[in-house]
PDB file of C-alpha atoms in Angstrom:
ATOM      1  CA  MET A 155      99.189  49.560  15.802  1.00 47.00           C
ATOM      2  CA  ARG A 156      98.602  47.233  18.583  1.00 53.00           C
ATOM      3  CA  LEU A 157     101.885  48.680  20.339  1.00 45.00           C
ATOM      4  CA  PHE A 158     100.618  52.512  19.972  1.00 37.00           C
ATOM      5  CA  ALA A 159      97.338  51.850  21.486  1.00 40.00           C
ATOM      6  CA  MET A 160      99.233  49.935  24.647  1.00 39.00           C
ATOM      7  CA  LEU A 161     101.122  52.712  24.949  1.00 36.00           C
ATOM      8  CA  ILE A 162      97.689  55.284  24.978  1.00 36.00           C
ATOM      9  CA  ALA A 163      95.955  52.721  27.668  1.00 36.00           C
ATOM     10  CA  CYS A 164      99.630  53.365  29.642  1.00 36.00           C
ATOM     11  CA  LEU A 165      99.634  57.105  29.740  1.00 32.00           C
ATOM     12  CA  ALA A 166      95.939  57.157  30.902  1.00 39.00           C
ATOM     13  CA  LEU A 167      96.370  54.834  33.506  1.00 35.00           C
ATOM     14  CA  ALA A 168      99.092  57.404  34.082  1.00 38.00           C
ATOM     15  CA  ALA A 169      97.143  60.462  33.423  1.00 43.00           C
ATOM     16  CA  GLN A 170      94.564  58.635  36.100  1.00 46.00           C
ATOM     17  CA  ALA A 171      96.314  57.522  38.839  1.00 46.00           C
ATOM     18  CA  SER A 172      97.962  61.138  39.141  1.00 60.00           C
ATOM     19  CA  GLN A 173      94.646  62.621  39.397  1.00 79.00           C
ATOM     20  CA  GLU A 174      93.569  61.026  43.083  1.00 90.00           C
ATOM     21  CA  TYR A 175      93.409  62.398  46.155  1.00 96.00           C
ATOM     22  CA  ARG A 176      95.943  60.693  48.485  1.00 92.00           C
ATOM     23  CA  LEU A 177      94.092  61.993  51.745  1.00 97.00           C
ATOM     24  CA  GLN A 178      95.688  60.936  54.870  1.00 96.00           C
ATOM     25  CA  PRO A 179      93.301  61.718  58.231  1.00 98.00           C
ATOM     26  CA  ARG A 180      94.458  63.480  61.080  1.00 98.00           C
ATOM     27  CA  GLU A 181      93.717  63.442  64.183  1.00 98.00           C
ATOM     28  CA  ILE A 182      93.277  66.558  66.369  1.00 98.00           C
ATOM     29  CA  ALA A 183      91.318  65.122  69.780  1.00 98.00           C
ATOM     30  CA  SER A 184      90.404  61.978  70.217  1.00 97.00           C
ATOM     31  CA  ASP A 185      88.174  59.611  68.091  1.00 97.00           C
ATOM     32  CA  THR A 186      88.271  62.889  65.724  1.00 98.00           C
ATOM     33  CA  TRP A 187      89.914  63.452  62.242  1.00 98.00           C
ATOM     34  CA  LEU A 188      90.669  66.459  59.998  1.00 98.00           C
ATOM     35  CA  LEU A 189      91.131  66.128  55.839  1.00 98.00           C
ATOM     36  CA  ASP A 190      93.773  69.527  55.734  1.00 98.00           C
ATOM     37  CA  GLY A 191      93.678  71.102  52.378  1.00 97.00           C
ATOM     38  CA  SER A 192      95.946  73.764  50.653  1.00 95.00           C
ATOM     39  CA  THR A 193      95.466  77.218  51.457  1.00 95.00           C
ATOM     40  CA  ASP A 194      95.796  77.928  47.058  1.00 95.00           C
ATOM     41  CA  ASN A 195      92.964  78.312  44.414  1.00 96.00           C
ATOM     42  CA  PHE A 196      91.168  75.971  42.693  1.00 95.00           C
ATOM     43  CA  ASP A 197      93.488  74.650  40.066  1.00 95.00           C
ATOM     44  CA  LYS A 198      93.971  71.322  37.616  1.00 95.00           C
ATOM     45  CA  THR A 199      97.000  70.381  40.253  1.00 95.00           C
ATOM     46  CA  ASN A 200      95.249  69.861  43.418  1.00 96.00           C
ATOM     47  CA  GLY A 201      91.198  68.673  42.173  1.00 97.00           C
ATOM     48  CA  GLY A 202      89.697  71.544  44.113  1.00 97.00           C
ATOM     49  CA  ASN A 203      91.484  70.168  46.954  1.00 97.00           C
ATOM     50  CA  ILE A 204      91.377  73.540  49.598  1.00 97.00           C
ATOM     51  CA  VAL A 205      88.905  72.617  52.075  1.00 98.00           C
ATOM     52  CA  ASN A 206      89.649  71.323  55.909  1.00 98.00           C
ATOM     53  CA  THR A 207      86.890  68.185  55.684  1.00 98.00           C
ATOM     54  CA  GLY A 208      86.583  65.838  58.649  1.00 98.00           C
ATOM     55  CA  PHE A 209      85.154  62.874  60.770  1.00 98.00           C
ATOM     56  CA  ILE A 210      84.974  61.594  64.018  1.00 98.00           C
ATOM     57  CA  VAL A 211      83.781  58.126  65.292  1.00 98.00           C
ATOM     58  CA  THR A 212      81.546  57.899  67.715  1.00 98.00           C
ATOM     59  CA  ASP A 213      79.951  55.149  69.004  1.00 98.00           C
ATOM     60  CA  ALA A 214      76.738  55.325  66.645  1.00 98.00           C
ATOM     61  CA  GLY A 215      79.085  55.911  63.983  1.00 98.00           C
ATOM     62  CA  VAL A 216      80.828  58.000  62.046  1.00 98.00           C
ATOM     63  CA  VAL A 217      80.020  61.583  61.791  1.00 98.00           C
ATOM     64  CA  VAL A 218      81.517  63.251  58.611  1.00 99.00           C
ATOM     65  CA  VAL A 219      82.128  67.267  58.074  1.00 99.00           C
ATOM     66  CA  ASP A 220      81.870  68.657  53.916  1.00 98.00           C
ATOM     67  CA  SER A 221      82.076  65.702  51.650  1.00 98.00           C
ATOM     68  CA  GLY A 222      84.758  67.502  49.246  1.00 98.00           C
ATOM     69  CA  PRO A 223      85.008  69.845  45.597  1.00 98.00           C
ATOM     70  CA  SER A 224      84.026  66.090  43.580  1.00 98.00           C
ATOM     71  CA  ARG A 225      82.114  63.253  43.588  1.00 98.00           C
ATOM     72  CA  ALA A 226      86.337  61.465  43.190  1.00 98.00           C
ATOM     73  CA  TYR A 227      87.009  63.287  46.579  1.00 98.00           C
ATOM     74  CA  GLY A 228      84.305  62.109  48.177  1.00 98.00           C
ATOM     75  CA  GLU A 229      84.826  58.854  47.270  1.00 98.00           C
ATOM     76  CA  SER A 230      88.642  59.468  48.486  1.00 98.00           C
ATOM     77  CA  MET A 231      87.302  59.989  51.770  1.00 98.00           C
ATOM     78  CA  ARG A 232      85.065  57.557  52.320  1.00 98.00           C
ATOM     79  CA  LYS A 233      88.245  55.157  51.779  1.00 98.00           C
ATOM     80  CA  ALA A 234      90.069  56.809  54.499  1.00 98.00           C
ATOM     81  CA  ILE A 235      87.834  56.476  56.305  1.00 98.00           C
ATOM     82  CA  ALA A 236      87.361  52.674  56.431  1.00 98.00           C
ATOM     83  CA  ARG A 237      91.674  53.091  57.264  1.00 98.00           C
ATOM     84  CA  VAL A 238      90.685  54.787  60.346  1.00 98.00           C
ATOM     85  CA  THR A 239      87.401  52.629  61.606  1.00 98.00           C
ATOM     86  CA  ASP A 240      85.062  50.167  60.619  1.00 98.00           C
ATOM     87  CA  LYS A 241      82.091  51.544  61.494  1.00 98.00           C
ATOM     88  CA  PRO A 242      79.398  52.751  59.154  1.00 98.00           C
ATOM     89  CA  VAL A 243      79.362  56.233  58.620  1.00 98.00           C
ATOM     90  CA  VAL A 244      75.840  57.204  59.588  1.00 98.00           C
ATOM     91  CA  TRP A 245      75.435  61.118  59.555  1.00 98.00           C
ATOM     92  CA  VAL A 246      76.927  64.320  56.805  1.00 98.00           C
ATOM     93  CA  LEU A 247      76.528  67.339  58.530  1.00 98.00           C
ATOM     94  CA  LEU A 248      77.550  70.118  55.500  1.00 99.00           C
ATOM     95  CA  THR A 249      78.713  74.587  56.791  1.00 98.00           C
ATOM     96  CA  HIS A 250      76.842  75.546  54.182  1.00 98.00           C
ATOM     97  CA  HIS A 251      76.637  75.581  50.099  1.00 98.00           C
ATOM     98  CA  HIS A 252      79.857  76.408  48.557  1.00 98.00           C
ATOM     99  CA  PRO A 253      81.296  73.846  45.610  1.00 98.00           C
ATOM    100  CA  ASP A 254      84.600  72.385  47.230  1.00 98.00           C
ATOM    101  CA  HIS A 255      82.384  71.394  50.710  1.00 98.00           C
ATOM    102  CA  VAL A 256      79.345  70.226  49.103  1.00 98.00           C
ATOM    103  CA  LEU A 257      79.997  67.945  45.770  1.00 98.00           C
ATOM    104  CA  GLY A 258      80.921  65.194  47.208  1.00 98.00           C
ATOM    105  CA  ASN A 259      78.087  64.242  48.340  1.00 98.00           C
ATOM    106  CA  GLN A 260      77.210  61.786  45.823  1.00 98.00           C
ATOM    107  CA  ALA A 261      79.780  59.239  48.282  1.00 98.00           C
ATOM    108  CA  PHE A 262      77.224  59.280  50.708  1.00 98.00           C
ATOM    109  CA  VAL A 263      73.826  58.510  48.870  1.00 98.00           C
ATOM    110  CA  ASP A 264      73.152  55.639  51.588  1.00 97.00           C
ATOM    111  CA  VAL A 265      73.736  58.569  54.305  1.00 97.00           C
ATOM    112  CA  PRO A 266      71.283  61.122  55.782  1.00 98.00           C
ATOM    113  CA  ILE A 267      72.597  64.582  54.917  1.00 98.00           C
ATOM    114  CA  ALA A 268      71.838  67.389  56.455  1.00 98.00           C
ATOM    115  CA  ALA A 269      72.762  70.606  56.290  1.00 98.00           C
ATOM    116  CA  LEU A 270      70.065  74.206  57.686  1.00 98.00           C
ATOM    117  CA  ALA A 271      67.440  74.801  54.964  1.00 98.00           C
ATOM    118  CA  GLY A 272      68.878  78.102  53.707  1.00 98.00           C
ATOM    119  CA  THR A 273      71.830  76.153  52.426  1.00 98.00           C
ATOM    120  CA  ARG A 274      69.760  73.132  50.768  1.00 98.00           C
ATOM    121  CA  ASP A 275      67.732  76.280  49.213  1.00 98.00           C
ATOM    122  CA  LEU A 276      71.116  77.809  47.935  1.00 98.00           C
ATOM    123  CA  LEU A 277      72.416  74.622  46.706  1.00 98.00           C
ATOM    124  CA  ALA A 278      69.049  74.297  44.639  1.00 98.00           C
ATOM    125  CA  GLU A 279      69.325  77.293  43.070  1.00 98.00           C
ATOM    126  CA  GLN A 280      72.632  77.296  42.275  1.00 98.00           C
ATOM    127  CA  GLY A 281      74.002  74.155  42.481  1.00 97.00           C
ATOM    128  CA  ASP A 282      74.279  73.259  38.520  1.00 97.00           C
ATOM    129  CA  ALA A 283      76.404  76.280  37.825  1.00 97.00           C
ATOM    130  CA  MET A 284      78.792  76.306  40.779  1.00 97.00           C
ATOM    131  CA  ALA A 285      79.981  72.011  39.445  1.00 97.00           C
ATOM    132  CA  GLU A 286      79.576  73.768  35.566  1.00 97.00           C
ATOM    133  CA  ASN A 287      82.056  76.314  37.209  1.00 96.00           C
ATOM    134  CA  MET A 288      84.100  73.330  39.099  1.00 97.00           C
ATOM    135  CA  TYR A 289      84.347  71.767  35.838  1.00 96.00           C
ATOM    136  CA  ARG A 290      85.752  74.419  34.586  1.00 96.00           C
ATOM    137  CA  LEU A 291      88.850  74.904  36.377  1.00 96.00           C
ATOM    138  CA  VAL A 292      90.307  71.287  37.908  1.00 97.00           C
ATOM    139  CA  GLY A 293      89.107  69.739  34.463  1.00 96.00           C
ATOM    140  CA  ASP A 294      88.852  65.719  35.774  1.00 96.00           C
ATOM    141  CA  TRP A 295      88.943  65.700  39.017  1.00 98.00           C
ATOM    142  CA  MET A 296      84.748  66.151  38.169  1.00 97.00           C
ATOM    143  CA  ARG A 297      84.335  63.154  36.710  1.00 97.00           C
ATOM    144  CA  GLY A 298      81.305  62.332  36.868  1.00 97.00           C
ATOM    145  CA  THR A 299      80.276  64.754  39.649  1.00 98.00           C
ATOM    146  CA  GLU A 300      76.847  65.624  39.985  1.00 98.00           C
ATOM    147  CA  VAL A 301      74.780  68.205  42.892  1.00 98.00           C
ATOM    148  CA  LEU A 302      73.141  65.629  45.001  1.00 98.00           C
ATOM    149  CA  LEU A 303      70.390  68.096  47.878  1.00 98.00           C
ATOM    150  CA  PRO A 304      70.802  67.438  51.205  1.00 98.00           C
ATOM    151  CA  THR A 305      67.804  64.711  52.260  1.00 98.00           C
ATOM    152  CA  GLU A 306      67.556  65.726  55.864  1.00 98.00           C
ATOM    153  CA  ARG A 307      67.210  69.305  57.150  1.00 98.00           C
ATOM    154  CA  VAL A 308      69.543  70.756  60.874  1.00 98.00           C
ATOM    155  CA  GLN A 309      67.516  72.171  63.620  1.00 96.00           C
ATOM    156  CA  PRO A 310      70.226  74.405  65.286  1.00 98.00           C
ATOM    157  CA  GLY A 311      70.307  73.617  68.602  1.00 98.00           C
ATOM    158  CA  ILE A 312      72.123  70.023  70.861  1.00 98.00           C
ATOM    159  CA  ARG A 313      72.151  66.776  68.802  1.00 97.00           C
ATOM    160  CA  GLU A 314      73.335  63.822  71.393  1.00 98.00           C
ATOM    161  CA  LEU A 315      74.824  60.762  69.204  1.00 98.00           C
ATOM    162  CA  GLY A 316      76.899  57.660  70.105  1.00 98.00           C
ATOM    163  CA  GLY A 317      78.536  59.354  73.257  1.00 98.00           C
ATOM    164  CA  HIS A 318      79.194  62.473  72.000  1.00 98.00           C
ATOM    165  CA  ARG A 319      77.434  66.147  72.408  1.00 98.00           C
ATOM    166  CA  PHE A 320      76.775  68.504  69.038  1.00 98.00           C
ATOM    167  CA  ARG A 321      75.750  72.151  69.304  1.00 98.00           C
ATOM    168  CA  MET A 322      74.440  72.746  66.117  1.00 98.00           C
ATOM    169  CA  LEU A 323      74.427  76.681  65.046  1.00 98.00           C
ATOM    170  CA  GLY A 324      72.494  78.988  62.789  1.00 98.00           C
ATOM    171  CA  LEU A 325      74.580  81.563  61.875  1.00 98.00           C
ATOM    172  CA  ARG A 326      74.783  83.471  58.242  1.00 98.00           C
ATOM    173  CA  GLY A 327      77.767  86.134  57.949  1.00 98.00           C
ATOM    174  CA  HIS A 328      79.367  83.615  54.851  1.00 98.00           C
ATOM    175  CA  THR A 329      76.270  82.506  52.847  1.00 98.00           C
ATOM    176  CA  GLY A 330      73.294  83.977  55.060  1.00 98.00           C
ATOM    177  CA  ALA A 331      72.623  80.102  55.735  1.00 98.00           C
ATOM    178  CA  ASP A 332      75.877  78.547  57.755  1.00 98.00           C
ATOM    179  CA  LEU A 333      76.176  75.954  59.835  1.00 98.00           C
ATOM    180  CA  ALA A 334      78.802  75.646  63.047  1.00 98.00           C
ATOM    181  CA  ILE A 335      79.168  72.444  65.415  1.00 98.00           C
ATOM    182  CA  LEU A 336      80.783  72.602  68.451  1.00 98.00           C
ATOM    183  CA  ASP A 337      81.354  69.259  69.511  1.00 98.00           C
ATOM    184  CA  GLU A 338      81.246  69.783  73.748  1.00 98.00           C
ATOM    185  CA  THR A 339      82.665  65.866  74.179  1.00 98.00           C
ATOM    186  CA  THR A 340      86.676  66.924  72.887  1.00 98.00           C
ATOM    187  CA  GLY A 341      85.535  70.924  72.410  1.00 98.00           C
ATOM    188  CA  VAL A 342      86.450  71.331  68.292  1.00 98.00           C
ATOM    189  CA  LEU A 343      84.747  73.715  66.527  1.00 99.00           C
ATOM    190  CA  PHE A 344      83.646  73.182  62.769  1.00 99.00           C
ATOM    191  CA  ALA A 345      84.322  76.907  62.273  1.00 98.00           C
ATOM    192  CA  GLY A 346      82.904  76.489  58.101  1.00 98.00           C
ATOM    193  CA  ASP A 347      83.883  79.315  56.262  1.00 98.00           C
ATOM    194  CA  LEU A 348      83.009  81.518  59.288  1.00 98.00           C
ATOM    195  CA  VAL A 349      86.639  81.332  59.935  1.00 98.00           C
ATOM    196  CA  PHE A 350      89.119  81.482  57.148  1.00 98.00           C
ATOM    197  CA  TYR A 351      93.010  81.841  58.810  1.00 98.00           C
ATOM    198  CA  GLN A 352      96.132  82.224  56.774  1.00 98.00           C
ATOM    199  CA  ARG A 353      94.144  82.446  53.714  1.00 98.00           C
ATOM    200  CA  ALA A 354      91.396  85.536  52.637  1.00 98.00           C
ATOM    201  CA  LEU A 355      88.207  84.572  52.511  1.00 98.00           C
ATOM    202  CA  THR A 356      85.641  84.510  50.130  1.00 97.00           C
ATOM    203  CA  THR A 357      82.515  87.083  50.390  1.00 97.00           C
ATOM    204  CA  PRO A 358      79.732  85.561  46.494  1.00 94.00           C
ATOM    205  CA  ASN A 359      76.956  85.252  48.815  1.00 96.00           C
ATOM    206  CA  SER A 360      77.669  87.365  52.467  1.00 97.00           C
ATOM    207  CA  PRO A 361      74.792  89.568  53.302  1.00 97.00           C
ATOM    208  CA  GLY A 362      77.523  91.721  55.035  1.00 96.00           C
ATOM    209  CA  LEU A 363      80.867  92.434  56.824  1.00 97.00           C
ATOM    210  CA  GLY A 364      78.501  93.066  59.689  1.00 96.00           C
ATOM    211  CA  ALA A 365      76.738  90.062  59.549  1.00 97.00           C
ATOM    212  CA  TRP A 366      79.933  88.245  59.896  1.00 98.00           C
ATOM    213  CA  LEU A 367      81.333  89.597  62.841  1.00 98.00           C
ATOM    214  CA  ALA A 368      78.647  89.252  65.055  1.00 98.00           C
ATOM    215  CA  ASP A 369      78.594  85.891  64.021  1.00 98.00           C
ATOM    216  CA  LEU A 370      82.572  85.721  65.073  1.00 98.00           C
ATOM    217  CA  ASP A 371      81.974  87.143  68.047  1.00 98.00           C
ATOM    218  CA  GLN A 372      79.304  84.005  68.583  1.00 98.00           C
ATOM    219  CA  LEU A 373      81.548  81.060  67.659  1.00 98.00           C
ATOM    220  CA  GLU A 374      84.370  82.854  69.776  1.00 98.00           C
ATOM    221  CA  ARG A 375      82.685  83.058  73.089  1.00 98.00           C
ATOM    222  CA  LEU A 376      82.221  79.113  72.559  1.00 98.00           C
ATOM    223  CA  PRO A 377      83.831  76.758  74.901  1.00 98.00           C
ATOM    224  CA  TRP A 378      85.952  75.927  72.053  1.00 98.00           C
ATOM    225  CA  LYS A 379      89.743  74.487  71.877  1.00 98.00           C
ATOM    226  CA  GLN A 380      90.248  74.140  68.952  1.00 98.00           C
ATOM    227  CA  VAL A 381      89.235  76.020  66.063  1.00 98.00           C
ATOM    228  CA  VAL A 382      88.634  74.095  62.699  1.00 98.00           C
ATOM    229  CA  PRO A 383      88.563  76.466  59.807  1.00 98.00           C
ATOM    230  CA  GLY A 384      87.077  76.168  56.454  1.00 98.00           C
ATOM    231  CA  HIS A 385      90.358  77.362  55.268  1.00 98.00           C
ATOM    232  CA  GLY A 386      93.967  77.496  57.193  1.00 98.00           C
ATOM    233  CA  PRO A 387      95.567  75.350  59.587  1.00 98.00           C
ATOM    234  CA  VAL A 388      93.595  74.271  63.364  1.00 98.00           C
ATOM    235  CA  SER A 389      94.254  76.382  66.163  1.00 98.00           C
ATOM    236  CA  THR A 390      93.554  76.012  69.407  1.00 98.00           C
ATOM    237  CA  ASP A 391      94.419  79.605  70.444  1.00 98.00           C
ATOM    238  CA  ARG A 392      92.449  83.052  69.227  1.00 98.00           C
ATOM    239  CA  ALA A 393      94.274  84.104  66.080  1.00 98.00           C
ATOM    240  CA  PRO A 394      91.724  83.125  63.678  1.00 98.00           C
ATOM    241  CA  PHE A 395      89.085  85.423  65.031  1.00 98.00           C
ATOM    242  CA  ALA A 396      91.699  88.389  65.443  1.00 98.00           C
ATOM    243  CA  GLN A 397      92.955  87.662  62.326  1.00 98.00           C
ATOM    244  CA  MET A 398      89.339  87.628  60.829  1.00 98.00           C
ATOM    245  CA  ARG A 399      87.993  90.250  62.813  1.00 98.00           C
ATOM    246  CA  ASP A 400      91.179  92.404  61.463  1.00 98.00           C
ATOM    247  CA  TYR A 401      90.800  91.764  57.742  1.00 98.00           C
ATOM    248  CA  LEU A 402      86.700  92.417  57.597  1.00 98.00           C
ATOM    249  CA  GLY A 403      87.079  95.635  59.198  1.00 97.00           C
ATOM    250  CA  TRP A 404      90.188  96.315  57.274  1.00 98.00           C
ATOM    251  CA  LEU A 405      87.733  95.265  53.912  1.00 97.00           C
ATOM    252  CA  ASP A 406      84.818  97.226  55.789  1.00 97.00           C
ATOM    253  CA  GLY A 407      86.235 100.522  55.990  1.00 97.00           C
ATOM    254  CA  LEU A 408      88.311 100.537  52.857  1.00 98.00           C
ATOM    255  CA  LEU A 409      84.789  99.814  50.979  1.00 98.00           C
ATOM    256  CA  ARG A 410      83.035 102.387  53.008  1.00 97.00           C
ATOM    257  CA  ASP A 411      85.854 105.257  51.727  1.00 97.00           C
ATOM    258  CA  ALA A 412      85.765 104.076  48.535  1.00 97.00           C
ATOM    259  CA  ALA A 413      82.179 105.016  48.055  1.00 97.00           C
ATOM    260  CA  GLU A 414      82.389 108.047  50.196  1.00 96.00           C
ATOM    261  CA  GLN A 415      85.315 109.481  47.806  1.00 96.00           C
ATOM    262  CA  GLY A 416      83.271 108.338  45.166  1.00 96.00           C
ATOM    263  CA  GLU A 417      86.055 105.852  43.377  1.00 97.00           C
ATOM    264  CA  GLU A 418      85.353 103.655  40.866  1.00 97.00           C
ATOM    265  CA  MET A 419      85.249 100.092  41.123  1.00 97.00           C
ATOM    266  CA  ASN A 420      88.347  99.717  39.010  1.00 96.00           C
ATOM    267  CA  GLU A 421      90.308 101.836  41.577  1.00 97.00           C
ATOM    268  CA  VAL A 422      89.433 100.213  44.893  1.00 98.00           C
ATOM    269  CA  ILE A 423      90.841  96.787  43.871  1.00 97.00           C
ATOM    270  CA  ARG A 424      94.349  98.409  43.382  1.00 97.00           C
ATOM    271  CA  ALA A 425      93.667  99.530  46.369  1.00 97.00           C
ATOM    272  CA  PRO A 426      97.293  98.551  48.874  1.00 96.00           C
ATOM    273  CA  ILE A 427      97.051  95.172  50.945  1.00 97.00           C
ATOM    274  CA  PRO A 428      98.223  96.018  54.252  1.00 97.00           C
ATOM    275  CA  GLU A 429     101.929  94.644  55.375  1.00 97.00           C
ATOM    276  CA  ARG A 430     100.027  93.099  57.712  1.00 97.00           C
ATOM    277  CA  PHE A 431      98.121  90.439  55.960  1.00 96.00           C
ATOM    278  CA  ALA A 432     100.909  90.062  53.390  1.00 89.00           C
ATOM    279  CA  ALA A 433     100.813  85.840  54.629  1.00 91.00           C
ATOM    280  CA  VAL A 434      97.592  85.472  53.570  1.00 97.00           C
ATOM    281  CA  SER A 435      97.168  83.331  51.545  1.00 97.00           C
ATOM    282  CA  LEU A 436      95.289  85.041  47.878  1.00 97.00           C
ATOM    283  CA  SER A 437      94.435  88.429  49.730  1.00 97.00           C
ATOM    284  CA  ARG A 438      94.821  90.673  46.339  1.00 97.00           C
ATOM    285  CA  TYR A 439      92.979  87.727  44.068  1.00 97.00           C
ATOM    286  CA  GLU A 440      90.017  87.645  46.909  1.00 97.00           C
ATOM    287  CA  LEU A 441      90.548  91.486  46.913  1.00 97.00           C
ATOM    288  CA  ILE A 442      88.961  91.616  43.607  1.00 97.00           C
ATOM    289  CA  ARG A 443      86.517  89.209  43.947  1.00 97.00           C
ATOM    290  CA  THR A 444      84.572  91.059  47.235  1.00 97.00           C
ATOM    291  CA  VAL A 445      85.083  94.673  45.047  1.00 98.00           C
ATOM    292  CA  SER A 446      82.578  92.727  42.875  1.00 96.00           C
ATOM    293  CA  HIS A 447      80.488  91.271  45.032  1.00 96.00           C
ATOM    294  CA  LEU A 448      80.107  93.801  47.953  1.00 97.00           C
ATOM    295  CA  TYR A 449      81.093  97.402  45.830  1.00 97.00           C
ATOM    296  CA  PRO A 450      77.493  98.031  44.988  1.00 96.00           C
ATOM    297  CA  ARG A 451      76.417  97.721  48.299  1.00 95.00           C
ATOM    298  CA  TYR A 452      78.431 100.230  49.788  1.00 96.00           C
ATOM    299  CA  GLU A 453      78.019 102.292  46.468  1.00 95.00           C
ATOM    300  CA  ALA A 454      73.785 101.877  46.480  1.00 93.00           C
ATOM    301  CA  GLN A 455      74.028 103.145  50.872  1.00 90.00           C
ATOM    302  CA  ARG A 456      76.241 105.712  49.395  1.00 85.00           C
ATOM    303  CA  LEU A 457      73.556 107.064  46.811  1.00 68.00           C
ATOM    304  CA  HIS A 458      70.751 106.675  49.746  1.00 57.00           C
ATOM    305  CA  ARG A 459      72.631 108.284  51.895  1.00 46.00           C
ATOM    306  CA  VAL A 460      73.184 111.898  49.656  1.00 40.00           C
ATOM    307  CA  ASP A 461      69.362 111.286  48.264  1.00 41.00           C
ATOM    308  CA  SER A 462      68.115 111.699  51.396  1.00 42.00           C
ATOM    309  CA  ALA A 463      70.196 114.599  52.731  1.00 40.00           C
ATOM    310  CA  ALA A 464      68.476 116.257  49.404  1.00 38.00           C
ATOM    311  CA  ALA A 465      65.076 115.307  50.184  1.00 40.00           C
ATOM    312  CA  GLU A 466      65.168 117.259  54.194  1.00 42.00           C
TER     313      GLU A 466
END
């Protein structure tokens, strides 16, 4: 009996060890470190580690950009930061409220956690449901994770800290409240999920693809040297913007044409994916989700136009 108990304990320890985020910080610019996420979907193998997070070591301390998908991720992130520098974390910036970007907040309870006012409102409204869904998707990786709301409101504009000059942009295309951060000192643009690259974009809270395209125009005009997407590889050229515009334009055209032709939702989700997006991860999966999120709006707009014409 004792041997059996020891065996069970060893198996439990082995399982726990296999569920560790082995985060490896990668320096992409002076004092600027990236923790790369995969372009896969959430599952119990990756623990939800599908997001790019980062941190910047300033003279005044460490600035963190997004805290990751779980409490365990946030704790692993703090350990990764400690391997790079002995400076304290002094500020956590959240780009938006989606769970893969914010559910590591508990690991930073001793630090000001800042976000746009709209991000805090959305997290307060949707956070518990999103956390519950993450528990279903990735299981034990979420152990002990609870929603922790931001404690500080970000105002768009310039913030100087520890020898770095941060430009904060309050945008809206992805969720209605999207923070992008340009470190003007290094030229690194943390675009959050306003930019996906080689990974299909998600649309559950988007106010519309036109708003998203306008945000991309604003971001691309900034004096950046590197773009860190919320998902996908870092780039030093304009390829992520070109792919995003192409992808958004295709989605808009597909949904608009389908609505004009009166197609049912189950017909739209089977639309062929253009060959140029063959290498973009999860295109079919995200198309199905986007149709469920956005297609009713396109149908309503079409119906409105028909009604208006009839009234005339």
